[in-house]
Amino acid sequence: MSKNNNDEPIVKIRGLRFAHGARVIFDGVDIDIPRGKITSIMGPSGTGKTTLLKLIGGQLQPTAGSVVVDGEDVNKISRDALFRLRKRMSLLFQTGALFTDLTVFENVAFPLREHTRLPESILRDLVLMKLQAVGLRGARDLLPAELSGGMARRVALARAIALDPMMIMYDEPFTGQDPITVGVIMQLIRMLNDTLGLTSIIVSHDVHELTMICDHMYMISGGKVMGHGTPDDMAHSESGWVRQFMAGLPDGPVPFHYPAPDYADDLLAGA
Amino acid sequence: MMGWLQRLGSTSLSVFERLGRGNLFLLRVLAALPSLVARPGLVIAQLYSVGVLSMMLIVISGLNVGMVLGLQGYNTLVDFGSEESLGQLVALSLVRELGPVVAALLFAGRAGSALTAEIGLMKATEQLSGMEMMAVDPLKRVIAPRFVAGIISMPLLAAMFSAVGVLGGFFVGVGLLGVDSGAFWSQMQSKVDLYDDILNGVIKSVVFGCVAAWIAVFEGYDAVPNTEGVSRATTRTVVHTAFAVLGLDFILTALMFGDE
Amino acid sequence: MMQKRTMEIGVGVFVAAGIAALIMLAMKVSNLAAFTNQQGYEVTARFDNIGGLKERSAVTVAGVRIGRVKSIVFDDKDYEAVVTMNIESQHDRLPADTSASILTAGLLGEQYVALEPGGDEAFLKPGGDIKLTQSAIILEKMVGQFLFDKAAGGDGKKEEGAAP
């Protein structure tokens, strides 16, 4: 584990603070994403997991702290440099975010057309290779509206790897999918990570699936990192938070009730 | 009283805030325009959905407006025995006012609302965000081509509206009501001035095109990214464009034709 | 690819139709035709009163338009209006003693300059000056004159009646 460059985490987040209006979403978060591994970031709904990915991608500006991706601070570099950096990372949106007016083929070809000047024949081969990797070479002429949710995500995945990035971020890749699709996506994430030498970041709250595929886990709640380690470490964590989340208990350190004034007082106040 | 003042204050603040955001947005779009030189295909594709698909509506409306002008104008002019001036009346009304204004209003309803809805839905479905993460600037790739297509389409559509309207007036006046064909055209040509009337009409339609395209793309880009937000934004596009066009029309008319 | 083709054809039709409409407005609806042969020569005329004459009003001979008013300026030495007219170059045989008057088309129509050729052998030169001019007829003045004459005539009659 102590090879010179590969030892350096690909994403280094230090002292990250981010507030949306008056609502503090992150309050001093430190995260290291190791290179070449699958790291998952877990947390209850509404903890700003998607926000975290947007912060890594430089789409949002943190209130304080730094986000360093592959040695570059995404909030300090110029817009051009940020765009160059973004060509090396992909974000897979929860919905897929496919362009609805383009076919599957053109969706996957989009980043290639925008960023390269490849001849049409080479471009076609590249797109078909990417589609083959996600098993949808036969669906190339369909429009996004004709795809199922799982297929749309696979197309989005093919598009995400079109430029051979160094890192893919997955936003809730399993949510709302049937078990077969979940299995397919899990296999794809693992396969792409290992064969293409990628780094993967998965944001999700599907504990079961994550423990099966990821190498490292982070757990965020209430704007702080509650714990991190391998899936094994996490399952046997000392922390009440982590145990509640991993086991899916309804009440515990994460309260069932949204913070509110005393129930009886509240009822009387309306009288 | 205080509540009323507070509402007035908060409304004004939000109006100015929107105006400021709209202007900043316009500057960013203008800065993105040079990148289009390398990719004219993007503009052509938008010209199709903005211009070509509005053409039929504009032509039919123009024909109708021209025919009605011919009929109503004739009924008024014939009382003064000056029905030969029908050509002048139809042409001046269309070229100076109705062409640019009505074409802009129809444009807002047909193309502007579609632009807003399209951009708003792209935002709601994270397509714009996705594009940004693919290191593609949506302002350059999505907004700027639509903005330019709107600006190019508007004067062409307004010219079509006026030209077809004149023909409509001609059909009704000369064909149905028996105005002399030669008098119709010669009266028109002697009183319609290339610079004062036609060119000013074209300038109006260019201004309206800029405003309508700006409002449409801004509302789309600024829409709250959900179903309700997009539907509100679409409505706002039509309403704001109508107000802006009518207000600007008064100002432009006063500047152009006020000193006669 | 087929879709792209139809789209491009559609855009081509749209742009062509738009430009055709603009050309039609310029050529057929407006007075562009009058601009095309603006190469002519200029003559000036001085009027005491030009009434409602404007720049670009018509200049006619025998009711046929042969040019347009190019500019109207006020000469503050002679307190006169100097009207510069642009006459089409093919009408270069106007006699030097041509007279100009400002008339009204119809009762309430536009005012224009009517040129009346004289009998001189020499022709008006470019930049020449029309000596004989008749100012615009101002309706208010005419009405005033008429009322004055009427009143004066009435008095005359009364005197006539009283005399015998």
Coordinates of C-alpha atoms in Angstrom, one line a residue, chain A residues 13-254:
Chain A
I13 CA -11.6 16.8 1.4
R14 CA -10.5 18.8 4.4
G15 CA -12.6 20.8 6.8
L16 CA -15.5 21.1 4.3
R17 CA -18.3 23.3 5.4
F18 CA -21.3 24.0 3.2
A19 CA -24.5 25.8 4.0
H20 CA -27.6 26.0 1.9
G21 CA -29.2 29.3 3.1
A22 CA -29.4 28.9 6.9
R23 CA -29.3 25.1 6.7
V24 CA -25.8 23.7 7.4
I25 CA -25.3 20.6 5.3
F26 CA -21.7 19.9 6.0
D27 CA -19.9 21.0 9.1
G28 CA -16.3 20.1 9.0
V29 CA -16.0 17.0 6.9
D30 CA -12.7 15.2 6.1
I31 CA -12.8 12.5 3.5
D32 CA -10.1 10.6 1.6
I33 CA -11.0 8.6 -1.5
P34 CA -8.3 6.0 -2.2
R35 CA -7.2 5.6 -5.8
G36 CA -8.4 2.5 -7.7
K37 CA -11.0 1.4 -5.1
I38 CA -14.7 1.6 -4.7
T39 CA -15.6 3.9 -1.9
S40 CA -19.1 4.4 -0.8
I41 CA -20.6 7.4 1.0
M42 CA -23.6 6.5 3.0
G43 CA -26.0 8.4 5.1
P44 CA -29.7 8.9 5.8
S45 CA -31.8 10.8 3.2
G46 CA -31.3 14.5 3.3
T47 CA -27.7 14.5 4.5
G48 CA -26.5 16.1 1.3
K49 CA -24.8 13.1 -0.4
T50 CA -25.6 14.5 -3.8
T51 CA -24.4 17.9 -2.7
L52 CA -21.1 16.2 -1.8
L53 CA -20.7 14.9 -5.3
K54 CA -21.4 18.3 -6.8
L55 CA -18.8 19.8 -4.5
I56 CA -16.3 17.3 -5.7
G57 CA -17.2 18.1 -9.3
G58 CA -16.8 21.8 -8.6
Q59 CA -20.5 22.6 -9.4
L60 CA -21.0 24.1 -5.9
Q61 CA -18.7 26.3 -3.9
P62 CA -18.1 25.3 -0.3
T63 CA -18.4 27.9 2.5
A64 CA -15.1 26.8 3.9
G65 CA -12.6 24.0 3.5
S66 CA -11.0 22.5 0.5
V67 CA -11.7 19.8 -2.1
V68 CA -8.6 18.5 -3.9
V69 CA -9.1 16.2 -6.8
D70 CA -6.0 14.6 -8.3
G71 CA -3.8 17.3 -6.8
E72 CA -6.0 20.2 -7.9
D73 CA -8.2 22.3 -5.7
V74 CA -11.4 22.5 -7.6
N75 CA -12.4 25.8 -6.1
K76 CA -9.1 27.5 -6.7
I77 CA -8.3 26.5 -10.3
S78 CA -9.6 28.5 -13.3
R79 CA -12.8 27.6 -15.1
D80 CA -10.8 26.1 -18.0
A81 CA -8.7 24.0 -15.7
L82 CA -11.8 22.9 -13.9
F83 CA -13.3 21.8 -17.3
R84 CA -10.2 20.0 -18.1
L85 CA -10.4 18.2 -14.8
R86 CA -14.0 17.3 -15.3
K87 CA -13.1 15.5 -18.5
R88 CA -11.3 13.1 -16.3
M89 CA -14.2 12.5 -13.9
S90 CA -17.8 11.5 -14.5
L91 CA -20.9 11.9 -12.5
L92 CA -23.6 9.4 -13.0
F93 CA -26.9 11.1 -12.1
Q94 CA -29.6 9.4 -10.2
T95 CA -32.0 9.9 -13.2
G96 CA -29.3 9.2 -15.8
A97 CA -29.7 12.7 -17.2
L98 CA -29.7 11.4 -20.7
F99 CA -30.4 14.0 -23.4
T100 CA -34.0 13.2 -24.3
D101 CA -33.7 14.5 -27.9
L102 CA -30.8 12.3 -28.8
T103 CA -30.7 8.5 -29.4
V104 CA -28.7 6.2 -27.2
F105 CA -25.9 6.2 -29.7
E106 CA -25.8 10.0 -29.9
N107 CA -25.9 10.2 -26.1
V108 CA -22.8 8.1 -25.7
A109 CA -21.2 9.9 -28.6
F110 CA -22.0 13.3 -27.1
P111 CA -18.8 13.8 -24.9
L112 CA -16.7 12.4 -27.8
R113 CA -18.2 14.8 -30.3
E114 CA -17.8 17.7 -27.9
H115 CA -14.2 17.1 -26.8
T116 CA -12.6 15.3 -29.7
R117 CA -12.3 15.6 -33.4
L118 CA -12.4 11.9 -34.2
P119 CA -13.4 10.6 -37.7
E120 CA -16.9 9.3 -37.7
S121 CA -15.8 5.6 -38.2
I122 CA -13.6 5.6 -35.2
L123 CA -16.2 7.4 -33.1
R124 CA -18.7 4.8 -34.1
D125 CA -16.4 2.0 -33.0
L126 CA -15.7 3.7 -29.7
V127 CA -19.4 4.2 -29.0
L128 CA -20.2 0.6 -29.8
M129 CA -17.4 -0.6 -27.6
K130 CA -18.8 1.5 -24.7
L131 CA -22.3 0.2 -25.4
Q132 CA -21.1 -3.3 -25.6
A133 CA -19.5 -2.9 -22.1
V134 CA -22.9 -2.2 -20.6
G135 CA -24.7 -4.8 -22.8
L136 CA -26.8 -2.3 -24.8
R137 CA -25.2 -2.3 -28.2
G138 CA -28.5 -3.5 -29.6
A139 CA -30.3 -0.5 -28.2
R140 CA -28.3 2.1 -30.0
D141 CA -31.2 3.6 -32.0
L142 CA -33.7 3.9 -29.2
L143 CA -34.6 7.2 -27.6
P144 CA -34.2 7.6 -23.9
A145 CA -38.0 7.7 -23.5
E146 CA -38.1 4.1 -24.8
L147 CA -35.7 2.8 -22.2
S148 CA -36.4 1.3 -18.8
G149 CA -34.9 3.1 -15.8
G150 CA -32.2 0.5 -15.5
M151 CA -31.3 0.6 -19.1
A152 CA -31.2 4.4 -19.0
R153 CA -28.7 4.2 -16.1
R154 CA -26.6 1.7 -18.1
V155 CA -26.6 4.1 -21.1
A156 CA -25.6 6.9 -18.8
L157 CA -22.8 4.7 -17.5
A158 CA -21.6 4.1 -21.1
R159 CA -21.6 7.8 -21.6
A160 CA -19.8 8.3 -18.4
I161 CA -16.9 6.1 -19.5
A162 CA -16.8 7.5 -23.0
L163 CA -13.8 9.7 -22.3
D164 CA -12.1 7.0 -20.2
P165 CA -12.1 9.0 -17.0
M166 CA -10.0 8.3 -13.9
M167 CA -13.0 8.5 -11.6
I168 CA -16.7 7.9 -11.7
M169 CA -19.1 9.2 -9.1
Y170 CA -22.4 7.3 -8.8
D171 CA -25.4 9.1 -7.3
E172 CA -27.8 6.6 -5.9
P173 CA -27.3 4.0 -8.6
F174 CA -29.6 1.3 -7.1
T175 CA -32.6 3.4 -6.0
G176 CA -35.9 2.3 -7.4
Q177 CA -34.5 -0.6 -9.5
D178 CA -35.6 -4.2 -9.5
P179 CA -33.3 -6.8 -8.0
I180 CA -32.0 -8.0 -11.4
T181 CA -31.1 -4.5 -12.5
V182 CA -29.4 -3.9 -9.2
G183 CA -27.4 -7.0 -9.7
V184 CA -26.4 -5.9 -13.2
I185 CA -25.4 -2.4 -12.1
M186 CA -23.4 -3.8 -9.2
Q187 CA -21.6 -6.1 -11.5
L188 CA -20.9 -3.3 -14.0
I189 CA -19.5 -1.0 -11.3
R190 CA -17.2 -3.7 -10.0
M191 CA -16.2 -4.7 -13.5
L192 CA -15.5 -1.2 -14.9
N193 CA -13.6 -0.3 -11.7
D194 CA -11.3 -3.3 -12.1
T195 CA -10.9 -3.5 -15.8
L196 CA -10.5 0.2 -16.6
G197 CA -8.5 1.0 -13.4
L198 CA -11.0 3.5 -12.3
T199 CA -11.8 5.0 -8.9
S200 CA -15.4 4.8 -8.0
I201 CA -17.4 6.8 -5.5
I202 CA -20.9 5.5 -4.8
V203 CA -23.3 7.7 -2.9
S204 CA -26.2 5.6 -1.6
H205 CA -28.1 4.3 1.4
D206 CA -28.5 0.8 0.2
V207 CA -26.4 -0.8 2.9
H208 CA -26.8 -4.3 1.7
E209 CA -25.6 -3.7 -1.8
L210 CA -22.8 -1.5 -0.7
T211 CA -21.3 -3.9 1.7
M212 CA -21.1 -6.4 -1.1
I213 CA -19.2 -4.4 -3.6
C214 CA -17.3 -1.5 -1.9
D215 CA -13.8 -1.6 -0.5
H216 CA -14.2 1.4 1.8
M217 CA -17.1 3.1 3.4
Y218 CA -17.8 6.5 4.8
M219 CA -20.9 7.3 6.8
I220 CA -22.2 10.9 7.0
S221 CA -24.9 12.2 9.2
G222 CA -25.8 15.6 10.5
G223 CA -23.0 17.2 8.5
K224 CA -20.3 15.1 10.0
V225 CA -18.5 11.9 9.2
M226 CA -19.8 9.4 11.7
G227 CA -17.4 6.6 10.8
H228 CA -15.4 5.0 8.1
G229 CA -13.6 1.8 7.3
T230 CA -14.0 -1.4 5.4
P231 CA -17.5 -2.9 5.3
D232 CA -16.3 -5.4 7.9
D233 CA -15.1 -2.7 10.3
M234 CA -18.4 -0.8 9.8
A235 CA -20.6 -3.8 10.6
H236 CA -18.8 -4.2 13.9
S237 CA -18.5 -0.5 14.7
E238 CA -18.6 0.8 18.2
S239 CA -20.7 3.8 17.1
G240 CA -24.4 3.8 17.8
W241 CA -25.0 5.8 14.7
V242 CA -23.2 3.5 12.5
R243 CA -24.9 0.4 14.0
Q244 CA -28.3 2.0 13.7
F245 CA -27.7 2.7 10.1
M246 CA -26.1 -0.6 9.1
A247 CA -28.9 -2.5 10.8
G248 CA -31.7 -0.2 9.7
L249 CA -33.3 0.5 13.1
P250 CA -36.1 3.0 13.1
D251 CA -35.0 4.9 16.2
G252 CA -31.8 5.5 17.9
P253 CA -29.1 8.2 17.7
V254 CA -30.8 9.3 14.5

